[in-house]
């Protein structure tokens, strides 16, 4: 069986590789948590690529119900058809709309199923999927048929920790917490995304980035995805690396900071810090 | 061996179960771990730990159980300096509040830690010469304050100095443990916990789409569907202790306050000093203008408000039980009476104490207040906040 490891586009730490391979080998869901912007969702895409499987994505919202992942019975359509005298109305199966989980179960080859941001949904949502994820089968009441997975899909679940997940659900998962990458890993990540970035620019940008992250009062610390966006901008604008050296007090706020700081309070905080450092230099 | 490991984890408070144990065994059988200690560590962590707050505890237990499994000496490894934060944390754990004050008087904590660090550096050099540990000489200033160098694991540091560092010994997940005080990252989690509790103020309202759906599947005969309301109906009154001994906890209280502010539509706050008396105030800067009578507060806010007191409860017992005991004015009635009045009025109330729980023992006043609160005093940690929200939403 093919194994998941660091690729040219996704730098995975050893513990992440082990966790993914364990989940694939034992056919159990992998729950991934971590700071926003550390590559939880991208992980599923990379796993699918590494294993050569198609990816089915199920993005969860606060209104998503577990049932929607299995199937939905479109009663309104049936009512309308009934009033119009459509012959389709006699077969209830015509009004069963398949969900993502059904798609994953019915696929002819094993797939990777991403359940993205499971914590956004109602507290009971994970509980409603317990049996389905455990046995990889479910029962359709309307048509009295049991849908069984032809191949157990590789299930990757991400969570941003907005709600706590039930114990019974956690028991069935492998768990991995994506830590914020350290500087060396970050350099690798930058290299893998922008192979032709100027070394000096990358170094200076990382200096600024980690400095910004070190400001402890920030409401939202920039993460990997913000760094990559910012680097892309810097490369498009073709800024010389010297600009990033914050020796000049006038440029204490990093250029194009909009990509890094996502909150006007954070921007204010930075302006204040810049002001203070200017005062100090006088 | 592994069963022993699971039991140790459970003792440490990580809820690993038989299911996970069997999964781990299966994982080993499938060869996920490749007979490599590091991979085994990763695999067992992914299998047995389901919450990042437990990762640190897991690392500790793992280190304990699998001592001696580390690669032989001579491996190129990272050397570990003792981070200052670490020393400070450990020292805080070891020292009681009074001892800390004493240290403060003796030139401050930083200076003491500085000396300790120096001493440690010297120690490493001297150890090769064969001299002894700190503490045994009897002249070290640290000993005088009950500061046991073993507690700071100076010994372990030395032994690691030559060996490869084990990953689990780096304990990188330390700040995610749920017993530590709330930090910048953790406050976000706490805020979310408050949100969950805020959502439980449930009412019922008509669910139109579901009614249509149900009516349709019911072949046209009306079928009303109701859902719990999602509105945030919880009302919260915050009473914050300010000034004096609370200065140490200003940051964490400010974080809690701004978190609560963002969460609750119905949030009011009042300040008091040490213990609530007949007057409270709304703004600390304009204290004289913003004072209100406590009776007025009780009249204005109904019993359905949840009252949360935030204070370290560290004061002279007289400030609670004696008329005229307040440090800043003459109070006709003791603070205890006022507190009891407020507790009688509000159906749900709790006290959050930013001081570490083991520190409460040292204060008679904290004991009294805890008794008055009928044990509803919680530490201002994530665990404490969770216990409080559970208590308040009961």
XYZ file of C-alpha atoms in Angstrom, chain B residues 191 193-201 232-240 256-270 282 297 300-310 342 345-352 385 388-389 392-393:
61
model
C -14.359 32.058 25.125
C -16.636 27.357 26.127
C -18.625 30.345 27.284
C -20.347 30.425 23.949
C -21.575 26.892 24.336
C -22.978 27.714 27.693
C -24.549 30.841 26.253
C -26.382 28.807 23.661
C -28.193 26.724 26.182
C -30.601 29.469 27.124
C -28.089 34.056 23.129
C -30.432 34.718 25.997
C -28.042 34.307 28.853
C -27.632 37.381 31.019
C -24.448 37.838 32.947
C -23.386 40.217 35.686
C -19.657 40.415 36.262
C -18.358 41.698 39.569
C -14.648 42.350 39.331
C -11.723 37.168 30.522
C -13.629 40.417 30.461
C -13.111 41.074 26.770
C -13.981 37.469 25.993
C -17.226 37.746 27.950
C -17.970 41.131 26.385
C -17.832 39.595 22.933
C -19.988 36.646 23.948
C -22.951 38.012 25.827
C -25.456 40.533 24.630
C -26.675 41.045 28.168
C -23.499 41.664 30.067
C -23.110 44.230 32.834
C -20.085 44.669 35.022
C -19.314 46.314 38.341
C -18.961 50.957 36.976
C -27.986 46.849 41.420
C -32.173 46.701 38.522
C -30.978 43.240 37.536
C -33.399 40.384 37.973
C -32.675 37.020 39.565
C -32.265 35.507 36.104
C -28.903 37.238 35.744
C -26.006 34.936 36.437
C -23.636 36.604 38.859
C -19.924 35.925 38.412
C -17.530 37.356 40.979
C -13.908 37.593 39.929
C -26.456 39.161 46.426
C -31.022 37.495 44.910
C -29.315 35.875 41.945
C -30.373 32.307 41.294
C -27.042 31.304 39.797
C -23.713 32.609 40.932
C -20.083 31.596 41.068
C -16.728 32.982 42.134
C -13.728 32.857 39.822
C -14.108 27.947 33.660
C -18.147 27.160 36.383
C -20.133 27.178 33.151
C -24.077 28.172 36.094
C -26.081 26.416 33.415
